[in-house]
Each structure stands twice: as C-alpha cells, then as structure tokens.
Amino acid sequence: NASRDMLSERKILELLKSAEEELERYLGQLDEQDHIESQTDEIESSNKYLSLILAKEQEISRLKAQLEEFKQIGKNHISRTDPDSTLMKSRDGLIPGYNVQLGSDSENKFIVYEAVTEDANDIDQLKAVPETLGNELEIIPEKIVADTGYCNLDMIETIEEETGIECFISHPKDQNISPKITFTYDETNDMYVCSEGQPLTLEHRNKKSKKSYVNVYLGRNCQSCRLKQECTRSKEGRHISRPWNYEYRQRHKEKTESDHGKQISRLRKSTIEHIFGTMKTWLGKIPILTRGVDKVIS
C-alpha cells in the first residue's frame, strides 16, 4: 500500500535545485520590502516571505537527508510512503513492493517455507531455504527444485556440497549468435579454438563477473575472419568467459536437462504453482493495506 511516486537520486537532485532557486527568489523578494512605503504592508509581506523561507529551508533539509539516505542504503528508488519497499516489475508495471518467497512439499502441496525480501529478483534467495527448514521444521529435503530465476550456480554448488541436498534449477537458455560458430576448450594449452580453427587465448584470469569469477579468453585473429559479423561486434575480437567452476556447471546443466531432470521440473509446476493458482482463484487480486517490511512479514 505505497504510492507509485517513488523518488530517485536524479529526481531528488532536481527537486533540491528547484527548492534552492525558490529560496533565493524568496530571499530576494524579502530584501525588496525595504522599498515599500507602508510599514504595516511591509510587516505583513515580510512575515509572509519569512514563512515561505522557513518552509523552503525545511524542504531543502529533508531533500538533503533523503539524498544521504540513498548513499547509505544503495537503492535506486525510495518510496516516500513505504521506504522499506523496492521498485519491482509486476504485471501492473513498475511498483514499490516486496518479493515474497514460498516453498512447498511435493506430496501434500503444503507451504513449508515462506520469506519476504526487499531484493527485486530471486537470484540470491535459495541459500536461506535449507537453513530455515532445518531450524523451523527440523527437515532436510532430499531435493530442492526451483525455476531459472534462482539459477545462481555458485550458490547451488555450495548448497549441494554443504547439505547434501540435490538441487534441480533450470538454466537460462543459451544465446548462441550463430549455429555455424562453435568453440572447443583445449585444456592442455588453456585456450579455446573456434570452428574456423582460430585460437582464443587467456586475456584475464579470475576476473569478477556479476557475482562470480571467470577467466576471459580473446580471439586474436578475428578482424580477418569471414564470420566476424556473425560472431562478434567487438573491435578487439570475440570474448569467451569461462567460470571458475565450469565443470560443475556443465554437470548440473546435464542433470537438469536429462529426462529425470525434466520430469522433476514438471513436478515443480504442479506443486508450488498449484498453491499460487489456488490462492488467486479463491482470493483474487486483493489489496493488502500494510506498509513496512515488518508488517508485510507478519
């Protein structure tokens, strides 16, 4: 229950500039009262401008505090009616809201896990599931199944190694530029070779990429390649990023794309999606008149 009129850092700077210009104008108009002949009119007018100046100074102080808040919390937008909320995509466009997490068991369709987060996406949400189930229900599931939004493979590997839980998380679809172009990794020489027989050699090692680390390989002879326009637009040449745990990622992908993995993914649709569908059918789209993350959680 928050206004869609959210503040951004740019918007605050624009409001602050406008407020400071208005303050300068009021101060200038107050100085002009020295030329007014009627003392009574001068006093009334001066009081009016003093009131406006005080209000504008308070507004400037508030805007500067909000600007400082942006620096501290690291958000791109702040709702003036619910500062805890985050700008999120919805079927109704961009709104201030919360990300509600639900998990269910596959046999009875009972909700066994719930959480509320201010993160706009699901990429970091899987790590809390095993610990919460263990603490609250004393349950360690055999498998966790989730959709592509949870595909943080570094986190998935950690969960599987530390808990023994098998994770089936769908991978994003590969975005191949052209089916005619392929790349083969040469482990002996630590380089890639493209389908045109050209090498891509190591350019950067352990480079930070999003929330993981990768080795970056660069094509050295791309400028003269007949397929360059189909392969890359980079002036340097084609880049390939190889994650530090590439072998694990490939094994996990093969597992989720196997017949067994696809069967389990279909099971997910009839468990958690069943709950969402039931709630929407019974309750419809109802407004929840709460503000602040604590009230949303409760």
PDB file of C-alpha atoms in Angstrom:
ATOM      1  CA  ASN A   1       0.000   0.000   0.000  1.00  0.00           C
ATOM      2  CA  ALA A   2       2.527   2.574  -1.188  1.00  0.00           C
ATOM      3  CA  SER A   3       2.406   5.455  -3.628  1.00  0.00           C
ATOM      4  CA  ARG A   4       3.922   4.724  -7.033  1.00  0.00           C
ATOM      5  CA  ASP A   5       5.515   8.160  -6.994  1.00  0.00           C
ATOM      6  CA  MET A   6       8.955   6.938  -5.906  1.00  0.00           C
ATOM      7  CA  LEU A   7      11.970   9.155  -5.508  1.00  0.00           C
ATOM      8  CA  SER A   8      15.162   8.603  -7.448  1.00  0.00           C
ATOM      9  CA  GLU A   9      18.512  10.270  -6.798  1.00  0.00           C
ATOM     10  CA  ARG A  10      18.127  12.264 -10.013  1.00  0.00           C
ATOM     11  CA  LYS A  11      14.625  13.355  -9.027  1.00  0.00           C
ATOM     12  CA  ILE A  12      15.826  14.465  -5.579  1.00  0.00           C
ATOM     13  CA  LEU A  13      18.645  16.495  -7.152  1.00  0.00           C
ATOM     14  CA  GLU A  14      16.115  18.172  -9.471  1.00  0.00           C
ATOM     15  CA  LEU A  15      13.785  18.955  -6.544  1.00  0.00           C
ATOM     16  CA  LEU A  16      16.731  20.212  -4.488  1.00  0.00           C
ATOM     17  CA  LYS A  17      17.866  22.535  -7.273  1.00  0.00           C
ATOM     18  CA  SER A  18      14.329  23.861  -7.719  1.00  0.00           C
ATOM     19  CA  ALA A  19      13.905  24.379  -3.963  1.00  0.00           C
ATOM     20  CA  GLU A  20      17.204  26.263  -3.673  1.00  0.00           C
ATOM     21  CA  GLU A  21      16.248  28.522  -6.600  1.00  0.00           C
ATOM     22  CA  GLU A  22      12.880  29.273  -4.963  1.00  0.00           C
ATOM     23  CA  LEU A  23      14.634  30.036  -1.677  1.00  0.00           C
ATOM     24  CA  GLU A  24      16.920  32.536  -3.442  1.00  0.00           C
ATOM     25  CA  ARG A  25      13.875  34.159  -5.032  1.00  0.00           C
ATOM     26  CA  TYR A  26      12.065  34.474  -1.683  1.00  0.00           C
ATOM     27  CA  LEU A  27      15.173  35.978  -0.086  1.00  0.00           C
ATOM     28  CA  GLY A  28      15.418  38.484  -2.926  1.00  0.00           C
ATOM     29  CA  GLN A  29      11.742  39.414  -2.621  1.00  0.00           C
ATOM     30  CA  LEU A  30      12.183  39.863   1.132  1.00  0.00           C
ATOM     31  CA  ASP A  31      15.023  42.340   0.514  1.00  0.00           C
ATOM     32  CA  GLU A  32      12.774  44.340  -1.784  1.00  0.00           C
ATOM     33  CA  GLN A  33      10.417  45.040   1.126  1.00  0.00           C
ATOM     34  CA  ASP A  34      12.847  47.755   2.268  1.00  0.00           C
ATOM     35  CA  HIS A  35      11.458  49.950  -0.535  1.00  0.00           C
ATOM     36  CA  ILE A  36       7.803  49.601   0.486  1.00  0.00           C
ATOM     37  CA  GLU A  37       6.453  52.825   1.969  1.00  0.00           C
ATOM     38  CA  SER A  38       3.665  51.387   4.190  1.00  0.00           C
ATOM     39  CA  GLN A  39       5.155  49.937   7.355  1.00  0.00           C
ATOM     40  CA  THR A  40       2.043  47.768   8.013  1.00  0.00           C
ATOM     41  CA  ASP A  41       2.135  46.279   4.489  1.00  0.00           C
ATOM     42  CA  GLU A  42       5.863  45.757   4.852  1.00  0.00           C
ATOM     43  CA  ILE A  43       5.463  43.787   8.089  1.00  0.00           C
ATOM     44  CA  GLU A  44       2.674  41.588   6.677  1.00  0.00           C
ATOM     45  CA  SER A  45       4.593  40.925   3.475  1.00  0.00           C
ATOM     46  CA  SER A  46       7.824  40.242   5.374  1.00  0.00           C
ATOM     47  CA  ASN A  47       6.050  37.725   7.632  1.00  0.00           C
ATOM     48  CA  LYS A  48       4.658  36.014   4.527  1.00  0.00           C
ATOM     49  CA  TYR A  49       8.104  35.646   2.958  1.00  0.00           C
ATOM     50  CA  LEU A  50       9.705  34.596   6.234  1.00  0.00           C
ATOM     51  CA  SER A  51       7.126  31.793   6.469  1.00  0.00           C
ATOM     52  CA  LEU A  52       7.837  30.729   2.885  1.00  0.00           C
ATOM     53  CA  ILE A  53      11.607  30.857   3.504  1.00  0.00           C
ATOM     54  CA  LEU A  54      11.314  28.701   6.630  1.00  0.00           C
ATOM     55  CA  ALA A  55       9.194  26.109   4.810  1.00  0.00           C
ATOM     56  CA  LYS A  56      11.607  26.025   1.882  1.00  0.00           C
ATOM     57  CA  GLU A  57      14.629  25.641   4.186  1.00  0.00           C
ATOM     58  CA  GLN A  58      12.890  22.682   5.861  1.00  0.00           C
ATOM     59  CA  GLU A  59      12.177  21.160   2.451  1.00  0.00           C
ATOM     60  CA  ILE A  60      15.830  21.554   1.422  1.00  0.00           C
ATOM     61  CA  SER A  61      16.964  19.944   4.676  1.00  0.00           C
ATOM     62  CA  ARG A  62      14.612  16.996   4.101  1.00  0.00           C
ATOM     63  CA  LEU A  63      15.783  16.522   0.494  1.00  0.00           C
ATOM     64  CA  LYS A  64      19.429  16.556   1.566  1.00  0.00           C
ATOM     65  CA  ALA A  65      18.647  13.902   4.201  1.00  0.00           C
ATOM     66  CA  GLN A  66      16.973  11.743   1.531  1.00  0.00           C
ATOM     67  CA  LEU A  67      19.992  12.204  -0.723  1.00  0.00           C
ATOM     68  CA  GLU A  68      22.245  10.995   2.075  1.00  0.00           C
ATOM     69  CA  GLU A  69      19.897   8.037   2.643  1.00  0.00           C
ATOM     70  CA  PHE A  70      20.365   6.991  -0.991  1.00  0.00           C
ATOM     71  CA  LYS A  71      24.122   6.799  -0.457  1.00  0.00           C
ATOM     72  CA  GLN A  72      23.706   4.654   2.656  1.00  0.00           C
ATOM     73  CA  ILE A  73      21.098   2.095   1.509  1.00  0.00           C
ATOM     74  CA  GLY A  74      22.258   1.676  -2.070  1.00  0.00           C
ATOM     75  CA  LYS A  75      18.774   1.748  -3.623  1.00  0.00           C
ATOM     76  CA  ASN A  76      17.970   3.423  -6.916  1.00  0.00           C
ATOM     77  CA  HIS A  77      14.455   4.435  -5.817  1.00  0.00           C
ATOM     78  CA  ILE A  78      12.787   5.192  -2.474  1.00  0.00           C
ATOM     79  CA  SER A  79       9.077   5.275  -1.738  1.00  0.00           C
ATOM     80  CA  ARG A  80       8.108   8.244   0.413  1.00  0.00           C
ATOM     81  CA  THR A  81       5.147   6.301   1.867  1.00  0.00           C
ATOM     82  CA  ASP A  82       6.990   2.971   2.406  1.00  0.00           C
ATOM     83  CA  PRO A  83      10.795   3.429   2.458  1.00  0.00           C
ATOM     84  CA  ASP A  84      11.364  -0.314   3.073  1.00  0.00           C
ATOM     85  CA  SER A  85       9.852  -1.254  -0.293  1.00  0.00           C
ATOM     86  CA  THR A  86      11.812  -1.667  -3.522  1.00  0.00           C
ATOM     87  CA  LEU A  87      10.938  -0.770  -7.099  1.00  0.00           C
ATOM     88  CA  MET A  88       9.878  -4.053  -8.732  1.00  0.00           C
ATOM     89  CA  LYS A  89       8.442  -5.273 -12.010  1.00  0.00           C
ATOM     90  CA  SER A  90       4.862  -6.526 -11.903  1.00  0.00           C
ATOM     91  CA  ARG A  91       2.002  -7.199 -14.292  1.00  0.00           C
ATOM     92  CA  ASP A  92       0.879  -3.684 -13.450  1.00  0.00           C
ATOM     93  CA  GLY A  93       4.211  -2.162 -14.404  1.00  0.00           C
ATOM     94  CA  LEU A  94       6.903  -0.906 -12.033  1.00  0.00           C
ATOM     95  CA  ILE A  95       5.640  -0.641  -8.452  1.00  0.00           C
ATOM     96  CA  PRO A  96       7.058  -0.250  -4.924  1.00  0.00           C
ATOM     97  CA  GLY A  97       6.747  -3.721  -3.430  1.00  0.00           C
ATOM     98  CA  TYR A  98       8.270  -6.789  -1.794  1.00  0.00           C
ATOM     99  CA  ASN A  99       9.451 -10.160  -3.055  1.00  0.00           C
ATOM    100  CA  VAL A 100       7.527 -12.929  -1.283  1.00  0.00           C
ATOM    101  CA  GLN A 101       9.101 -16.395  -1.318  1.00  0.00           C
ATOM    102  CA  LEU A 102       7.094 -19.612  -0.908  1.00  0.00           C
ATOM    103  CA  GLY A 103       8.163 -23.236  -0.880  1.00  0.00           C
ATOM    104  CA  SER A 104       6.010 -26.368  -0.710  1.00  0.00           C
ATOM    105  CA  ASP A 105       6.443 -30.097  -0.343  1.00  0.00           C
ATOM    106  CA  SER A 106       5.714 -32.219  -3.408  1.00  0.00           C
ATOM    107  CA  GLU A 107       3.402 -34.748  -1.757  1.00  0.00           C
ATOM    108  CA  ASN A 108       0.804 -32.686   0.103  1.00  0.00           C
ATOM    109  CA  LYS A 109       1.242 -29.245  -1.502  1.00  0.00           C
ATOM    110  CA  PHE A 110       1.658 -27.697   1.970  1.00  0.00           C
ATOM    111  CA  ILE A 111       3.545 -24.419   2.333  1.00  0.00           C
ATOM    112  CA  VAL A 112       6.697 -25.330   4.266  1.00  0.00           C
ATOM    113  CA  TYR A 113       8.762 -22.212   3.635  1.00  0.00           C
ATOM    114  CA  GLU A 114       7.987 -18.517   3.414  1.00  0.00           C
ATOM    115  CA  ALA A 115      10.056 -15.358   3.432  1.00  0.00           C
ATOM    116  CA  VAL A 116       9.795 -11.696   2.495  1.00  0.00           C
ATOM    117  CA  THR A 117      12.734  -9.912   0.924  1.00  0.00           C
ATOM    118  CA  GLU A 118      13.398  -6.450  -0.435  1.00  0.00           C
ATOM    119  CA  ASP A 119      15.523  -7.895  -3.262  1.00  0.00           C
ATOM    120  CA  ALA A 120      13.864  -7.343  -6.624  1.00  0.00           C
ATOM    121  CA  ASN A 121      14.861 -10.769  -8.008  1.00  0.00           C
ATOM    122  CA  ASP A 122      15.266 -14.355  -6.786  1.00  0.00           C
ATOM    123  CA  ILE A 123      18.914 -14.951  -7.661  1.00  0.00           C
ATOM    124  CA  ASP A 124      20.147 -14.916  -4.021  1.00  0.00           C
ATOM    125  CA  GLN A 125      17.100 -16.388  -2.301  1.00  0.00           C
ATOM    126  CA  LEU A 126      17.868 -20.119  -2.445  1.00  0.00           C
ATOM    127  CA  LYS A 127      20.569 -20.088   0.242  1.00  0.00           C
ATOM    128  CA  ALA A 128      18.072 -19.389   3.060  1.00  0.00           C
ATOM    129  CA  VAL A 129      15.831 -22.377   2.300  1.00  0.00           C
ATOM    130  CA  PRO A 130      17.847 -25.300   3.814  1.00  0.00           C
ATOM    131  CA  GLU A 131      18.730 -23.400   6.992  1.00  0.00           C
ATOM    132  CA  THR A 132      15.159 -22.197   7.545  1.00  0.00           C
ATOM    133  CA  LEU A 133      13.645 -25.657   7.007  1.00  0.00           C
ATOM    134  CA  GLY A 134      16.205 -27.170   9.356  1.00  0.00           C
ATOM    135  CA  ASN A 135      15.650 -24.601  12.121  1.00  0.00           C
ATOM    136  CA  GLU A 136      11.862 -24.304  11.932  1.00  0.00           C
ATOM    137  CA  LEU A 137      10.718 -27.798  10.883  1.00  0.00           C
ATOM    138  CA  GLU A 138      13.824 -29.921  11.521  1.00  0.00           C
ATOM    139  CA  ILE A 139      13.563 -31.090   7.915  1.00  0.00           C
ATOM    140  CA  ILE A 140      16.373 -31.554   5.427  1.00  0.00           C
ATOM    141  CA  PRO A 141      14.810 -32.128   1.987  1.00  0.00           C
ATOM    142  CA  GLU A 142      16.283 -34.636  -0.430  1.00  0.00           C
ATOM    143  CA  LYS A 143      15.818 -32.274  -3.364  1.00  0.00           C
ATOM    144  CA  ILE A 144      15.175 -28.597  -3.998  1.00  0.00           C
ATOM    145  CA  VAL A 145      13.502 -27.668  -7.272  1.00  0.00           C
ATOM    146  CA  ALA A 146      13.194 -24.079  -8.487  1.00  0.00           C
ATOM    147  CA  ASP A 147      12.872 -22.108 -11.710  1.00  0.00           C
ATOM    148  CA  THR A 148      15.524 -20.241 -13.702  1.00  0.00           C
ATOM    149  CA  GLY A 149      15.241 -17.111 -11.553  1.00  0.00           C
ATOM    150  CA  TYR A 150      17.137 -18.961  -8.796  1.00  0.00           C
ATOM    151  CA  CYS A 151      19.987 -20.131 -11.033  1.00  0.00           C
ATOM    152  CA  ASN A 152      22.967 -18.864  -9.015  1.00  0.00           C
ATOM    153  CA  LEU A 153      25.306 -21.766  -9.747  1.00  0.00           C
ATOM    154  CA  ASP A 154      27.986 -20.780  -7.231  1.00  0.00           C
ATOM    155  CA  MET A 155      25.324 -20.793  -4.526  1.00  0.00           C
ATOM    156  CA  ILE A 156      23.788 -24.054  -5.781  1.00  0.00           C
ATOM    157  CA  GLU A 157      27.175 -25.778  -5.665  1.00  0.00           C
ATOM    158  CA  THR A 158      27.694 -24.593  -2.073  1.00  0.00           C
ATOM    159  CA  ILE A 159      24.253 -25.871  -1.013  1.00  0.00           C
ATOM    160  CA  GLU A 160      24.844 -29.289  -2.563  1.00  0.00           C
ATOM    161  CA  GLU A 161      28.314 -29.641  -1.026  1.00  0.00           C
ATOM    162  CA  GLU A 162      27.414 -28.405   2.472  1.00  0.00           C
ATOM    163  CA  THR A 163      23.980 -30.006   2.908  1.00  0.00           C
ATOM    164  CA  GLY A 164      23.880 -32.985   0.544  1.00  0.00           C
ATOM    165  CA  ILE A 165      20.625 -31.657  -0.937  1.00  0.00           C
ATOM    166  CA  GLU A 166      20.315 -32.276  -4.668  1.00  0.00           C
ATOM    167  CA  CYS A 167      19.278 -29.090  -6.491  1.00  0.00           C
ATOM    168  CA  PHE A 168      17.382 -29.029  -9.763  1.00  0.00           C
ATOM    169  CA  ILE A 169      17.381 -25.436 -11.006  1.00  0.00           C
ATOM    170  CA  SER A 170      16.656 -24.704 -14.655  1.00  0.00           C
ATOM    171  CA  HIS A 171      19.470 -22.947 -16.542  1.00  0.00           C
ATOM    172  CA  PRO A 172      18.868 -19.879 -18.720  1.00  0.00           C
ATOM    173  CA  LYS A 173      18.692 -20.651 -22.404  1.00  0.00           C
ATOM    174  CA  ASP A 174      21.969 -20.386 -24.302  1.00  0.00           C
ATOM    175  CA  GLN A 175      22.191 -17.339 -26.557  1.00  0.00           C
ATOM    176  CA  ASN A 176      24.203 -18.632 -29.475  1.00  0.00           C
ATOM    177  CA  ILE A 177      24.977 -15.941 -32.033  1.00  0.00           C
ATOM    178  CA  SER A 178      25.182 -18.377 -34.955  1.00  0.00           C
ATOM    179  CA  PRO A 179      24.833 -22.175 -35.117  1.00  0.00           C
ATOM    180  CA  LYS A 180      27.723 -22.179 -37.613  1.00  0.00           C
ATOM    181  CA  ILE A 181      30.163 -20.969 -34.942  1.00  0.00           C
ATOM    182  CA  THR A 182      31.354 -23.265 -32.154  1.00  0.00           C
ATOM    183  CA  PHE A 183      34.148 -23.130 -29.589  1.00  0.00           C
ATOM    184  CA  THR A 184      36.143 -26.042 -28.156  1.00  0.00           C
ATOM    185  CA  TYR A 185      38.206 -25.762 -24.988  1.00  0.00           C
ATOM    186  CA  ASP A 186      41.791 -27.043 -25.190  1.00  0.00           C
ATOM    187  CA  GLU A 187      42.609 -27.957 -21.595  1.00  0.00           C
ATOM    188  CA  THR A 188      46.268 -28.729 -22.310  1.00  0.00           C
ATOM    189  CA  ASN A 189      47.006 -25.265 -23.690  1.00  0.00           C
ATOM    190  CA  ASP A 190      44.300 -23.465 -21.666  1.00  0.00           C
ATOM    191  CA  MET A 191      42.663 -21.840 -24.658  1.00  0.00           C
ATOM    192  CA  TYR A 192      39.636 -22.087 -26.917  1.00  0.00           C
ATOM    193  CA  VAL A 193      39.647 -22.897 -30.627  1.00  0.00           C
ATOM    194  CA  CYS A 194      36.763 -21.699 -32.782  1.00  0.00           C
ATOM    195  CA  SER A 195      35.164 -23.648 -35.640  1.00  0.00           C
ATOM    196  CA  GLU A 196      37.302 -21.614 -38.048  1.00  0.00           C
ATOM    197  CA  GLY A 197      40.439 -23.014 -36.395  1.00  0.00           C
ATOM    198  CA  GLN A 198      41.445 -19.718 -34.746  1.00  0.00           C
ATOM    199  CA  PRO A 199      42.710 -19.569 -31.139  1.00  0.00           C
ATOM    200  CA  LEU A 200      41.177 -17.597 -28.266  1.00  0.00           C
ATOM    201  CA  THR A 201      43.900 -17.224 -25.633  1.00  0.00           C
ATOM    202  CA  LEU A 202      43.754 -16.190 -21.994  1.00  0.00           C
ATOM    203  CA  GLU A 203      43.303 -12.417 -21.555  1.00  0.00           C
ATOM    204  CA  HIS A 204      42.206 -12.127 -17.892  1.00  0.00           C
ATOM    205  CA  ARG A 205      42.331 -14.627 -15.042  1.00  0.00           C
ATOM    206  CA  ASN A 206      39.810 -14.656 -12.155  1.00  0.00           C
ATOM    207  CA  LYS A 207      38.005 -11.566 -13.374  1.00  0.00           C
ATOM    208  CA  LYS A 208      34.981 -10.501 -11.348  1.00  0.00           C
ATOM    209  CA  SER A 209      31.808 -11.127 -13.354  1.00  0.00           C
ATOM    210  CA  LYS A 210      28.486 -10.351 -11.679  1.00  0.00           C
ATOM    211  CA  LYS A 211      28.671 -12.496  -8.526  1.00  0.00           C
ATOM    212  CA  SER A 212      31.250 -14.989  -9.710  1.00  0.00           C
ATOM    213  CA  TYR A 213      34.740 -15.156 -11.220  1.00  0.00           C
ATOM    214  CA  VAL A 214      35.718 -16.066 -14.758  1.00  0.00           C
ATOM    215  CA  ASN A 215      38.747 -16.478 -16.990  1.00  0.00           C
ATOM    216  CA  VAL A 216      38.373 -14.385 -20.150  1.00  0.00           C
ATOM    217  CA  TYR A 217      39.689 -15.614 -23.500  1.00  0.00           C
ATOM    218  CA  LEU A 218      40.141 -13.333 -26.511  1.00  0.00           C
ATOM    219  CA  GLY A 219      40.244 -14.144 -30.223  1.00  0.00           C
ATOM    220  CA  ARG A 220      43.465 -12.803 -31.701  1.00  0.00           C
ATOM    221  CA  ASN A 221      42.677 -13.111 -35.425  1.00  0.00           C
ATOM    222  CA  CYS A 222      39.029 -12.060 -35.525  1.00  0.00           C
ATOM    223  CA  GLN A 223      39.466  -8.980 -37.693  1.00  0.00           C
ATOM    224  CA  SER A 224      40.243 -11.024 -40.809  1.00  0.00           C
ATOM    225  CA  CYS A 225      37.685 -13.789 -40.146  1.00  0.00           C
ATOM    226  CA  ARG A 226      34.915 -14.251 -42.716  1.00  0.00           C
ATOM    227  CA  LEU A 227      32.346 -14.846 -39.932  1.00  0.00           C
ATOM    228  CA  LYS A 228      33.274 -11.878 -37.753  1.00  0.00           C
ATOM    229  CA  GLN A 229      29.998 -10.012 -38.335  1.00  0.00           C
ATOM    230  CA  GLU A 230      28.032 -13.077 -37.219  1.00  0.00           C
ATOM    231  CA  CYS A 231      30.317 -13.815 -34.280  1.00  0.00           C
ATOM    232  CA  THR A 232      31.137 -10.518 -32.538  1.00  0.00           C
ATOM    233  CA  ARG A 233      30.825  -6.750 -32.777  1.00  0.00           C
ATOM    234  CA  SER A 234      33.813  -6.146 -30.526  1.00  0.00           C
ATOM    235  CA  LYS A 235      36.693  -4.264 -32.121  1.00  0.00           C
ATOM    236  CA  GLU A 236      39.132  -6.350 -30.080  1.00  0.00           C
ATOM    237  CA  GLY A 237      37.738  -9.742 -31.087  1.00  0.00           C
ATOM    238  CA  ARG A 238      35.461 -12.453 -29.705  1.00  0.00           C
ATOM    239  CA  HIS A 239      35.492 -12.865 -25.913  1.00  0.00           C
ATOM    240  CA  ILE A 240      34.585 -16.059 -24.067  1.00  0.00           C
ATOM    241  CA  SER A 241      34.147 -16.135 -20.290  1.00  0.00           C
ATOM    242  CA  ARG A 242      34.836 -19.466 -18.568  1.00  0.00           C
ATOM    243  CA  PRO A 243      33.538 -19.640 -14.952  1.00  0.00           C
ATOM    244  CA  TRP A 244      35.942 -20.893 -12.288  1.00  0.00           C
ATOM    245  CA  ASN A 245      33.635 -23.887 -11.639  1.00  0.00           C
ATOM    246  CA  TYR A 246      32.832 -24.584 -15.276  1.00  0.00           C
ATOM    247  CA  GLU A 247      32.948 -28.387 -14.906  1.00  0.00           C
ATOM    248  CA  TYR A 248      30.404 -28.336 -12.071  1.00  0.00           C
ATOM    249  CA  ARG A 249      28.122 -26.031 -14.055  1.00  0.00           C
ATOM    250  CA  GLN A 250      28.174 -28.387 -17.022  1.00  0.00           C
ATOM    251  CA  ARG A 251      27.382 -31.401 -14.826  1.00  0.00           C
ATOM    252  CA  HIS A 252      24.493 -29.533 -13.216  1.00  0.00           C
ATOM    253  CA  LYS A 253      23.157 -28.452 -16.608  1.00  0.00           C
ATOM    254  CA  GLU A 254      23.303 -32.014 -17.960  1.00  0.00           C
ATOM    255  CA  LYS A 255      21.469 -33.220 -14.857  1.00  0.00           C
ATOM    256  CA  THR A 256      18.656 -30.674 -15.126  1.00  0.00           C
ATOM    257  CA  GLU A 257      18.273 -31.246 -18.879  1.00  0.00           C
ATOM    258  CA  SER A 258      18.193 -35.040 -18.575  1.00  0.00           C
ATOM    259  CA  ASP A 259      14.882 -36.922 -18.787  1.00  0.00           C
ATOM    260  CA  HIS A 260      14.947 -37.304 -14.991  1.00  0.00           C
ATOM    261  CA  GLY A 261      15.661 -33.593 -14.522  1.00  0.00           C
ATOM    262  CA  LYS A 262      12.860 -32.570 -16.873  1.00  0.00           C
ATOM    263  CA  GLN A 263      10.450 -34.858 -15.031  1.00  0.00           C
ATOM    264  CA  ILE A 264      11.322 -33.208 -11.712  1.00  0.00           C
ATOM    265  CA  SER A 265      10.953 -29.735 -13.251  1.00  0.00           C
ATOM    266  CA  ARG A 266       7.443 -30.666 -14.404  1.00  0.00           C
ATOM    267  CA  LEU A 267       6.698 -31.760 -10.837  1.00  0.00           C
ATOM    268  CA  ARG A 268       7.563 -28.242  -9.635  1.00  0.00           C
ATOM    269  CA  LYS A 269       4.837 -26.777 -11.822  1.00  0.00           C
ATOM    270  CA  SER A 270       2.205 -28.951 -10.159  1.00  0.00           C
ATOM    271  CA  THR A 271       3.371 -28.190  -6.596  1.00  0.00           C
ATOM    272  CA  ILE A 272       4.211 -24.543  -5.953  1.00  0.00           C
ATOM    273  CA  GLU A 273       2.298 -23.272  -8.995  1.00  0.00           C
ATOM    274  CA  HIS A 274      -0.695 -25.211  -7.674  1.00  0.00           C
ATOM    275  CA  ILE A 275      -0.578 -23.115  -4.492  1.00  0.00           C
ATOM    276  CA  PHE A 276      -0.306 -19.814  -6.351  1.00  0.00           C
ATOM    277  CA  GLY A 277      -3.152 -20.795  -8.659  1.00  0.00           C
ATOM    278  CA  THR A 278      -5.393 -21.799  -5.749  1.00  0.00           C
ATOM    279  CA  MET A 279      -4.742 -18.554  -3.876  1.00  0.00           C
ATOM    280  CA  LYS A 280      -5.509 -16.435  -6.937  1.00  0.00           C
ATOM    281  CA  THR A 281      -8.649 -18.413  -7.752  1.00  0.00           C
ATOM    282  CA  TRP A 282     -10.063 -18.211  -4.242  1.00  0.00           C
ATOM    283  CA  LEU A 283      -8.923 -14.751  -3.222  1.00  0.00           C
ATOM    284  CA  GLY A 284      -8.496 -12.891  -6.489  1.00  0.00           C
ATOM    285  CA  LYS A 285      -6.362  -9.783  -6.539  1.00  0.00           C
ATOM    286  CA  ILE A 286      -6.931  -8.324  -3.077  1.00  0.00           C
ATOM    287  CA  PRO A 287      -5.179  -5.252  -1.684  1.00  0.00           C
ATOM    288  CA  ILE A 288      -3.103  -5.748   1.468  1.00  0.00           C
ATOM    289  CA  LEU A 289      -3.098  -2.438   3.308  1.00  0.00           C
ATOM    290  CA  THR A 290       0.265  -2.665   5.047  1.00  0.00           C
ATOM    291  CA  ARG A 291       3.446  -0.600   4.905  1.00  0.00           C
ATOM    292  CA  GLY A 292       6.912  -1.543   6.097  1.00  0.00           C
ATOM    293  CA  VAL A 293       8.658  -4.908   5.824  1.00  0.00           C
ATOM    294  CA  ASP A 294       7.820  -5.935   9.418  1.00  0.00           C
ATOM    295  CA  LYS A 295       4.077  -5.645   8.784  1.00  0.00           C
ATOM    296  CA  VAL A 296       4.355  -7.425   5.443  1.00  0.00           C
ATOM    297  CA  ILE A 297       6.153 -10.332   7.141  1.00  0.00           C
ATOM    298  CA  SER A 298       3.572 -10.571   9.929  1.00  0.00           C
TER     299      SER A 298
END
